[in-house]
JSON list of C-alpha atoms in Angstrom, two decimals:
[
{"chain": "A", "resi": 1, "resn": "MET", "atom": "CA", "xyz": [15.17, 82.94, 20.51]},
{"chain": "A", "resi": 2, "resn": "PRO", "atom": "CA", "xyz": [16.85, 79.53, 20.34]},
{"chain": "A", "resi": 3, "resn": "LYS", "atom": "CA", "xyz": [20.21, 79.10, 21.98]},
{"chain": "A", "resi": 4, "resn": "THR", "atom": "CA", "xyz": [23.20, 77.92, 19.99]},
{"chain": "A", "resi": 5, "resn": "SER", "atom": "CA", "xyz": [25.40, 75.17, 21.26]},
{"chain": "A", "resi": 6, "resn": "GLY", "atom": "CA", "xyz": [29.20, 75.05, 21.22]},
{"chain": "A", "resi": 7, "resn": "PHE", "atom": "CA", "xyz": [29.29, 73.71, 17.67]},
{"chain": "A", "resi": 8, "resn": "ARG", "atom": "CA", "xyz": [29.14, 76.07, 14.74]},
{"chain": "A", "resi": 9, "resn": "GLY", "atom": "CA", "xyz": [25.75, 76.51, 13.14]},
{"chain": "A", "resi": 10, "resn": "THR", "atom": "CA", "xyz": [23.82, 74.08, 15.35]},
{"chain": "A", "resi": 11, "resn": "LYS", "atom": "CA", "xyz": [20.92, 75.20, 17.44]},
{"chain": "A", "resi": 12, "resn": "ASN", "atom": "CA", "xyz": [20.20, 73.92, 20.91]},
{"chain": "A", "resi": 13, "resn": "THR", "atom": "CA", "xyz": [16.63, 72.71, 20.67]},
{"chain": "A", "resi": 14, "resn": "GLY", "atom": "CA", "xyz": [16.56, 71.32, 24.17]},
{"chain": "A", "resi": 15, "resn": "ARG", "atom": "CA", "xyz": [17.01, 67.71, 23.09]},
{"chain": "A", "resi": 16, "resn": "LEU", "atom": "CA", "xyz": [20.16, 65.70, 23.53]},
{"chain": "A", "resi": 17, "resn": "SER", "atom": "CA", "xyz": [22.32, 65.57, 20.46]},
{"chain": "A", "resi": 18, "resn": "THR", "atom": "CA", "xyz": [23.31, 62.14, 19.31]},
{"chain": "A", "resi": 19, "resn": "GLY", "atom": "CA", "xyz": [26.86, 60.94, 18.94]},
{"chain": "A", "resi": 20, "resn": "VAL", "atom": "CA", "xyz": [26.39, 60.87, 15.17]},
{"chain": "A", "resi": 21, "resn": "ASP", "atom": "CA", "xyz": [25.70, 64.61, 15.13]},
{"chain": "A", "resi": 22, "resn": "ARG", "atom": "CA", "xyz": [28.82, 65.34, 17.16]},
{"chain": "A", "resi": 23, "resn": "CYS", "atom": "CA", "xyz": [30.94, 63.04, 15.03]},
{"chain": "A", "resi": 24, "resn": "TRP", "atom": "CA", "xyz": [29.65, 64.67, 11.83]},
{"chain": "A", "resi": 25, "resn": "GLU", "atom": "CA", "xyz": [30.27, 68.19, 13.14]},
{"chain": "A", "resi": 26, "resn": "SER", "atom": "CA", "xyz": [33.73, 67.41, 14.47]},
{"chain": "A", "resi": 27, "resn": "ARG", "atom": "CA", "xyz": [34.68, 65.68, 11.20]},
{"chain": "A", "resi": 28, "resn": "SER", "atom": "CA", "xyz": [33.70, 68.75, 9.16]},
{"chain": "A", "resi": 29, "resn": "LEU", "atom": "CA", "xyz": [35.69, 71.01, 11.50]},
{"chain": "A", "resi": 30, "resn": "ASN", "atom": "CA", "xyz": [38.77, 68.78, 11.24]},
{"chain": "A", "resi": 31, "resn": "GLN", "atom": "CA", "xyz": [38.59, 68.80, 7.46]},
{"chain": "A", "resi": 32, "resn": "VAL", "atom": "CA", "xyz": [38.92, 72.57, 7.51]},
{"chain": "A", "resi": 33, "resn": "ASN", "atom": "CA", "xyz": [42.00, 72.45, 9.76]},
{"chain": "A", "resi": 34, "resn": "HIS", "atom": "CA", "xyz": [43.84, 69.54, 8.14]},
{"chain": "A", "resi": 35, "resn": "ASN", "atom": "CA", "xyz": [44.86, 69.00, 4.56]},
{"chain": "A", "resi": 36, "resn": "GLU", "atom": "CA", "xyz": [45.23, 65.25, 4.02]},
{"chain": "A", "resi": 37, "resn": "GLY", "atom": "CA", "xyz": [47.29, 64.75, 7.15]},
{"chain": "A", "resi": 38, "resn": "LEU", "atom": "CA", "xyz": [49.67, 67.68, 6.72]},
{"chain": "A", "resi": 39, "resn": "THR", "atom": "CA", "xyz": [49.52, 69.97, 9.72]},
{"chain": "A", "resi": 40, "resn": "LEU", "atom": "CA", "xyz": [50.01, 73.71, 9.52]},
{"chain": "A", "resi": 41, "resn": "ARG", "atom": "CA", "xyz": [53.08, 73.41, 11.73]},
{"chain": "A", "resi": 42, "resn": "LEU", "atom": "CA", "xyz": [54.69, 70.93, 9.33]},
{"chain": "A", "resi": 43, "resn": "ALA", "atom": "CA", "xyz": [53.84, 73.14, 6.32]},
{"chain": "A", "resi": 44, "resn": "ALA", "atom": "CA", "xyz": [55.43, 76.13, 8.08]},
{"chain": "A", "resi": 45, "resn": "LEU", "atom": "CA", "xyz": [58.55, 74.10, 8.89]},
{"chain": "A", "resi": 46, "resn": "ILE", "atom": "CA", "xyz": [58.86, 72.88, 5.31]},
{"chain": "A", "resi": 47, "resn": "ALA", "atom": "CA", "xyz": [58.52, 76.40, 3.89]},
{"chain": "A", "resi": 48, "resn": "GLY", "atom": "CA", "xyz": [60.90, 77.89, 6.45]},
{"chain": "A", "resi": 49, "resn": "PHE", "atom": "CA", "xyz": [63.63, 75.30, 6.04]},
{"chain": "A", "resi": 50, "resn": "ALA", "atom": "CA", "xyz": [63.32, 75.40, 2.25]},
{"chain": "A", "resi": 51, "resn": "TYR", "atom": "CA", "xyz": [63.90, 79.16, 2.37]},
{"chain": "A", "resi": 52, "resn": "LEU", "atom": "CA", "xyz": [66.81, 78.85, 4.80]},
{"chain": "A", "resi": 53, "resn": "LEU", "atom": "CA", "xyz": [68.54, 75.98, 3.01]},
{"chain": "A", "resi": 54, "resn": "SER", "atom": "CA", "xyz": [68.20, 77.49, -0.45]},
{"chain": "A", "resi": 55, "resn": "PRO", "atom": "CA", "xyz": [71.58, 77.29, -2.24]},
{"chain": "A", "resi": 56, "resn": "VAL", "atom": "CA", "xyz": [70.84, 80.31, -4.44]},
{"chain": "A", "resi": 57, "resn": "THR", "atom": "CA", "xyz": [72.69, 82.54, -1.97]},
{"chain": "A", "resi": 58, "resn": "THR", "atom": "CA", "xyz": [75.82, 80.46, -2.50]},
{"chain": "A", "resi": 59, "resn": "ALA", "atom": "CA", "xyz": [75.49, 80.77, -6.26]},
{"chain": "A", "resi": 60, "resn": "GLU", "atom": "CA", "xyz": [74.70, 84.49, -6.27]},
{"chain": "A", "resi": 61, "resn": "PHE", "atom": "CA", "xyz": [77.10, 85.75, -3.62]},
{"chain": "A", "resi": 62, "resn": "SER", "atom": "CA", "xyz": [79.98, 83.28, -3.71]},
{"chain": "A", "resi": 63, "resn": "ILE", "atom": "CA", "xyz": [80.31, 81.53, -7.07]},
{"chain": "A", "resi": 64, "resn": "MET", "atom": "CA", "xyz": [79.04, 83.93, -9.74]},
{"chain": "A", "resi": 65, "resn": "PRO", "atom": "CA", "xyz": [81.00, 87.02, -8.57]},
{"chain": "A", "resi": 66, "resn": "LYS", "atom": "CA", "xyz": [84.19, 84.98, -9.04]},
{"chain": "A", "resi": 67, "resn": "LEU", "atom": "CA", "xyz": [83.26, 84.12, -12.61]},
{"chain": "A", "resi": 68, "resn": "VAL", "atom": "CA", "xyz": [81.29, 87.05, -14.01]},
{"chain": "A", "resi": 69, "resn": "ILE", "atom": "CA", "xyz": [82.94, 90.44, -14.50]},
{"chain": "A", "resi": 70, "resn": "PRO", "atom": "CA", "xyz": [80.17, 92.99, -15.16]},
{"chain": "A", "resi": 71, "resn": "GLY", "atom": "CA", "xyz": [80.63, 94.98, -18.34]},
{"chain": "A", "resi": 72, "resn": "ASN", "atom": "CA", "xyz": [83.53, 92.89, -19.65]},
{"chain": "A", "resi": 73, "resn": "ILE", "atom": "CA", "xyz": [82.65, 89.76, -21.60]},
{"chain": "A", "resi": 74, "resn": "GLU", "atom": "CA", "xyz": [86.14, 88.51, -22.48]},
{"chain": "A", "resi": 75, "resn": "PRO", "atom": "CA", "xyz": [87.40, 87.87, -18.92]},
{"chain": "A", "resi": 76, "resn": "THR", "atom": "CA", "xyz": [84.00, 86.41, -18.07]},
{"chain": "A", "resi": 77, "resn": "VAL", "atom": "CA", "xyz": [84.25, 83.90, -20.92]},
{"chain": "A", "resi": 78, "resn": "GLN", "atom": "CA", "xyz": [87.82, 83.07, -19.95]},
{"chain": "A", "resi": 79, "resn": "ASN", "atom": "CA", "xyz": [86.79, 82.54, -16.30]},
{"chain": "A", "resi": 80, "resn": "ILE", "atom": "CA", "xyz": [83.93, 80.26, -17.27]},
{"chain": "A", "resi": 81, "resn": "VAL", "atom": "CA", "xyz": [86.19, 78.22, -19.57]},
{"chain": "A", "resi": 82, "resn": "ALA", "atom": "CA", "xyz": [88.94, 78.00, -16.94]},
{"chain": "A", "resi": 83, "resn": "HIS", "atom": "CA", "xyz": [86.62, 77.22, -14.01]},
{"chain": "A", "resi": 84, "resn": "GLY", "atom": "CA", "xyz": [83.91, 75.09, -15.59]},
{"chain": "A", "resi": 85, "resn": "GLY", "atom": "CA", "xyz": [83.36, 73.13, -12.38]},
{"chain": "A", "resi": 86, "resn": "LEU", "atom": "CA", "xyz": [82.41, 76.27, -10.47]},
{"chain": "A", "resi": 87, "resn": "PHE", "atom": "CA", "xyz": [80.02, 77.26, -13.22]},
{"chain": "A", "resi": 88, "resn": "VAL", "atom": "CA", "xyz": [78.39, 73.82, -13.11]},
{"chain": "A", "resi": 89, "resn": "ALA", "atom": "CA", "xyz": [78.13, 74.14, -9.31]},
{"chain": "A", "resi": 90, "resn": "ALA", "atom": "CA", "xyz": [76.28, 77.44, -9.75]},
{"chain": "A", "resi": 91, "resn": "ILE", "atom": "CA", "xyz": [73.95, 75.86, -12.32]},
{"chain": "A", "resi": 92, "resn": "LEU", "atom": "CA", "xyz": [73.20, 72.99, -9.91]},
{"chain": "A", "resi": 93, "resn": "CYS", "atom": "CA", "xyz": [72.58, 75.46, -7.06]},
{"chain": "A", "resi": 94, "resn": "TYR", "atom": "CA", "xyz": [70.00, 77.21, -9.21]},
{"chain": "A", "resi": 95, "resn": "MET", "atom": "CA", "xyz": [68.39, 73.89, -10.18]},
{"chain": "A", "resi": 96, "resn": "VAL", "atom": "CA", "xyz": [68.02, 72.83, -6.52]},
{"chain": "A", "resi": 97, "resn": "THR", "atom": "CA", "xyz": [66.51, 76.24, -5.82]},
{"chain": "A", "resi": 98, "resn": "PHE", "atom": "CA", "xyz": [63.87, 75.70, -8.53]},
{"chain": "A", "resi": 99, "resn": "ILE", "atom": "CA", "xyz": [62.86, 72.41, -6.95]},
{"chain": "A", "resi": 100, "resn": "GLU", "atom": "CA", "xyz": [62.69, 74.13, -3.57]},
{"chain": "A", "resi": 101, "resn": "ASP", "atom": "CA", "xyz": [60.54, 76.90, -5.08]},
{"chain": "A", "resi": 102, "resn": "VAL", "atom": "CA", "xyz": [57.92, 74.33, -6.08]},
{"chain": "A", "resi": 103, "resn": "VAL", "atom": "CA", "xyz": [58.01, 72.84, -2.56]},
{"chain": "A", "resi": 104, "resn": "ILE", "atom": "CA", "xyz": [57.73, 76.32, -1.03]},
{"chain": "A", "resi": 105, "resn": "ALA", "atom": "CA", "xyz": [54.73, 77.16, -3.23]},
{"chain": "A", "resi": 106, "resn": "TRP", "atom": "CA", "xyz": [52.99, 73.98, -2.10]},
{"chain": "A", "resi": 107, "resn": "ALA", "atom": "CA", "xyz": [53.84, 74.52, 1.59]},
{"chain": "A", "resi": 108, "resn": "LEU", "atom": "CA", "xyz": [52.69, 78.14, 1.53]},
{"chain": "A", "resi": 109, "resn": "TYR", "atom": "CA", "xyz": [49.44, 77.10, -0.13]},
{"chain": "A", "resi": 110, "resn": "VAL", "atom": "CA", "xyz": [48.78, 74.56, 2.64]},
{"chain": "A", "resi": 111, "resn": "LEU", "atom": "CA", "xyz": [49.85, 77.04, 5.31]},
{"chain": "A", "resi": 112, "resn": "LEU", "atom": "CA", "xyz": [47.72, 79.95, 4.06]},
{"chain": "A", "resi": 113, "resn": "ALA", "atom": "CA", "xyz": [44.67, 78.00, 2.84]},
{"chain": "A", "resi": 114, "resn": "PRO", "atom": "CA", "xyz": [42.81, 78.11, 6.19]},
{"chain": "A", "resi": 115, "resn": "VAL", "atom": "CA", "xyz": [42.97, 81.90, 6.13]},
{"chain": "A", "resi": 116, "resn": "ASN", "atom": "CA", "xyz": [41.88, 82.50, 2.53]},
{"chain": "A", "resi": 117, "resn": "ARG", "atom": "CA", "xyz": [41.93, 79.61, 0.07]},
{"chain": "A", "resi": 118, "resn": "SER", "atom": "CA", "xyz": [41.68, 81.70, -3.11]},
{"chain": "A", "resi": 119, "resn": "LEU", "atom": "CA", "xyz": [44.39, 84.12, -2.07]},
{"chain": "A", "resi": 120, "resn": "SER", "atom": "CA", "xyz": [46.56, 81.19, -1.02]},
{"chain": "A", "resi": 121, "resn": "LEU", "atom": "CA", "xyz": [46.08, 79.59, -4.42]},
{"chain": "A", "resi": 122, "resn": "LEU", "atom": "CA", "xyz": [46.93, 82.87, -6.15]},
{"chain": "A", "resi": 123, "resn": "THR", "atom": "CA", "xyz": [50.12, 83.13, -4.09]},
{"chain": "A", "resi": 124, "resn": "ALA", "atom": "CA", "xyz": [51.12, 79.59, -5.00]},
{"chain": "A", "resi": 125, "resn": "TRP", "atom": "CA", "xyz": [50.50, 80.22, -8.70]},
{"chain": "A", "resi": 126, "resn": "PHE", "atom": "CA", "xyz": [52.55, 83.43, -8.64]},
{"chain": "A", "resi": 127, "resn": "ARG", "atom": "CA", "xyz": [55.40, 81.48, -7.05]},
{"chain": "A", "resi": 128, "resn": "LEU", "atom": "CA", "xyz": [55.17, 78.77, -9.71]},
{"chain": "A", "resi": 129, "resn": "VAL", "atom": "CA", "xyz": [55.03, 81.31, -12.56]},
{"chain": "A", "resi": 130, "resn": "TYR", "atom": "CA", "xyz": [58.09, 83.04, -11.11]},
{"chain": "A", "resi": 131, "resn": "THR", "atom": "CA", "xyz": [59.88, 79.70, -10.98]},
{"chain": "A", "resi": 132, "resn": "ALA", "atom": "CA", "xyz": [58.99, 78.96, -14.62]},
{"chain": "A", "resi": 133, "resn": "ILE", "atom": "CA", "xyz": [60.26, 82.36, -15.78]},
{"chain": "A", "resi": 134, "resn": "VAL", "atom": "CA", "xyz": [63.54, 82.02, -13.91]},
{"chain": "A", "resi": 135, "resn": "LEU", "atom": "CA", "xyz": [63.90, 78.47, -15.25]},
{"chain": "A", "resi": 136, "resn": "PHE", "atom": "CA", "xyz": [64.06, 79.88, -18.77]},
{"chain": "A", "resi": 137, "resn": "GLY", "atom": "CA", "xyz": [66.87, 82.19, -17.66]},
{"chain": "A", "resi": 138, "resn": "TRP", "atom": "CA", "xyz": [68.63, 79.18, -16.17]},
{"chain": "A", "resi": 139, "resn": "LEU", "atom": "CA", "xyz": [68.48, 77.47, -19.55]},
{"chain": "A", "resi": 140, "resn": "ASN", "atom": "CA", "xyz": [70.60, 80.34, -20.90]},
{"chain": "A", "resi": 141, "resn": "LEU", "atom": "CA", "xyz": [73.31, 79.44, -18.38]},
{"chain": "A", "resi": 142, "resn": "VAL", "atom": "CA", "xyz": [73.20, 75.85, -19.60]},
{"chain": "A", "resi": 143, "resn": "THR", "atom": "CA", "xyz": [73.48, 77.09, -23.19]},
{"chain": "A", "resi": 144, "resn": "VAL", "atom": "CA", "xyz": [76.52, 79.22, -22.33]},
{"chain": "A", "resi": 145, "resn": "PHE", "atom": "CA", "xyz": [78.17, 76.23, -20.69]},
{"chain": "A", "resi": 146, "resn": "ARG", "atom": "CA", "xyz": [77.47, 74.08, -23.75]},
{"chain": "A", "resi": 147, "resn": "LEU", "atom": "CA", "xyz": [78.81, 76.80, -26.07]},
{"chain": "A", "resi": 148, "resn": "LEU", "atom": "CA", "xyz": [82.03, 77.15, -24.16]},
{"chain": "A", "resi": 149, "resn": "HIS", "atom": "CA", "xyz": [82.73, 73.50, -23.35]},
{"chain": "A", "resi": 150, "resn": "THR", "atom": "CA", "xyz": [81.57, 71.53, -26.40]},
{"chain": "A", "resi": 151, "resn": "PRO", "atom": "CA", "xyz": [84.44, 71.35, -28.91]},
{"chain": "A", "resi": 152, "resn": "ASP", "atom": "CA", "xyz": [82.38, 70.80, -32.07]},
{"chain": "A", "resi": 153, "resn": "TYR", "atom": "CA", "xyz": [79.31, 72.84, -31.20]},
{"chain": "A", "resi": 154, "resn": "CYS", "atom": "CA", "xyz": [79.58, 74.79, -34.47]},
{"chain": "A", "resi": 155, "resn": "SER", "atom": "CA", "xyz": [79.28, 71.62, -36.55]},
{"chain": "A", "resi": 156, "resn": "SER", "atom": "CA", "xyz": [76.32, 70.25, -34.56]},
{"chain": "A", "resi": 157, "resn": "GLY", "atom": "CA", "xyz": [73.56, 72.43, -35.97]},
{"chain": "A", "resi": 158, "resn": "PHE", "atom": "CA", "xyz": [74.92, 75.75, -34.74]},
{"chain": "A", "resi": 159, "resn": "ARG", "atom": "CA", "xyz": [74.29, 78.61, -37.17]},
{"chain": "A", "resi": 160, "resn": "PRO", "atom": "CA", "xyz": [77.20, 81.06, -37.43]},
{"chain": "A", "resi": 161, "resn": "ASP", "atom": "CA", "xyz": [74.85, 83.98, -38.09]},
{"chain": "A", "resi": 162, "resn": "ASP", "atom": "CA", "xyz": [73.09, 83.86, -34.73]},
{"chain": "A", "resi": 163, "resn": "GLY", "atom": "CA", "xyz": [74.26, 85.97, -31.78]},
{"chain": "A", "resi": 164, "resn": "ASN", "atom": "CA", "xyz": [76.24, 83.24, -30.03]},
{"chain": "A", "resi": 165, "resn": "SER", "atom": "CA", "xyz": [78.87, 83.06, -32.77]},
{"chain": "A", "resi": 166, "resn": "GLU", "atom": "CA", "xyz": [80.75, 85.89, -31.12]},
{"chain": "A", "resi": 167, "resn": "ILE", "atom": "CA", "xyz": [81.12, 83.82, -27.94]},
{"chain": "A", "resi": 168, "resn": "ILE", "atom": "CA", "xyz": [82.56, 80.96, -30.00]},
{"chain": "A", "resi": 169, "resn": "ARG", "atom": "CA", "xyz": [85.00, 83.38, -31.66]},
{"chain": "A", "resi": 170, "resn": "LEU", "atom": "CA", "xyz": [86.06, 84.64, -28.24]},
{"chain": "A", "resi": 171, "resn": "ARG", "atom": "CA", "xyz": [86.60, 81.13, -27.02]},
{"chain": "A", "resi": 172, "resn": "ARG", "atom": "CA", "xyz": [88.86, 80.29, -29.93]},
{"chain": "A", "resi": 173, "resn": "LYS", "atom": "CA", "xyz": [90.90, 83.50, -30.11]},
{"chain": "A", "resi": 174, "resn": "PRO", "atom": "CA", "xyz": [90.56, 85.85, -27.14]},
{"chain": "A", "resi": 175, "resn": "SER", "atom": "CA", "xyz": [91.60, 89.43, -27.76]},
{"chain": "A", "resi": 176, "resn": "SER", "atom": "CA", "xyz": [91.79, 92.19, -25.21]},
{"chain": "A", "resi": 177, "resn": "ARG", "atom": "CA", "xyz": [91.24, 94.97, -27.78]},
{"chain": "A", "resi": 178, "resn": "ASN", "atom": "CA", "xyz": [87.88, 94.21, -29.35]},
{"chain": "A", "resi": 179, "resn": "ARG", "atom": "CA", "xyz": [84.55, 94.22, -27.56]},
{"chain": "A", "resi": 180, "resn": "PRO", "atom": "CA", "xyz": [82.29, 91.97, -29.62]},
{"chain": "A", "resi": 181, "resn": "PHE", "atom": "CA", "xyz": [78.96, 92.77, -27.96]},
{"chain": "A", "resi": 182, "resn": "ALA", "atom": "CA", "xyz": [79.38, 96.54, -27.93]},
{"chain": "A", "resi": 183, "resn": "SER", "atom": "CA", "xyz": [78.13, 96.94, -31.50]},
{"chain": "A", "resi": 184, "resn": "SER", "atom": "CA", "xyz": [75.09, 94.71, -30.97]},
{"chain": "A", "resi": 185, "resn": "GLY", "atom": "CA", "xyz": [74.02, 96.50, -27.80]},
{"chain": "A", "resi": 186, "resn": "LEU", "atom": "CA", "xyz": [74.38, 93.41, -25.57]},
{"chain": "A", "resi": 187, "resn": "LEU", "atom": "CA", "xyz": [77.22, 94.88, -23.56]},
{"chain": "A", "resi": 188, "resn": "SER", "atom": "CA", "xyz": [76.79, 98.21, -21.83]},
{"chain": "A", "resi": 189, "resn": "SER", "atom": "CA", "xyz": [79.81, 100.46, -21.60]}
]
């Protein structure tokens, strides 16, 4: 039975291996371990720091609780109108987080590819799909900001029969007695 040498898949036939064989085998092994110059350590650092420095925690736990009052739309609208800068800061925190999500998906793909390339690719795609779905929710925040801070939004192609007309009415004449979204089912009691 022939003996195998230290390199993967090569048999020791008793003859001296040439430098070309060693160079070829070491090059193929290095291609498995490196992804265009990015080391696994660097990919892990990028993913870890992107998770740690994500500003979504600031938006979720510091800014939005000051502005949004669950179950009560009128004070929420008044808070967003009064503190538009905080609302924009929360929107920007979410936007930076989306950019970081793309970087994290890429870094996790590079980090996990040596273990299982197809599972790593699936993980990266799930992360990117999640980011795309949340991005559409973020666009609703931008729409709310535009509704509440653009003076002539009604005259710029806004249809009064769509659901956002009640927010415009609240912005113009706030009332503490009526609950505009209770009849449409958008506000839970």
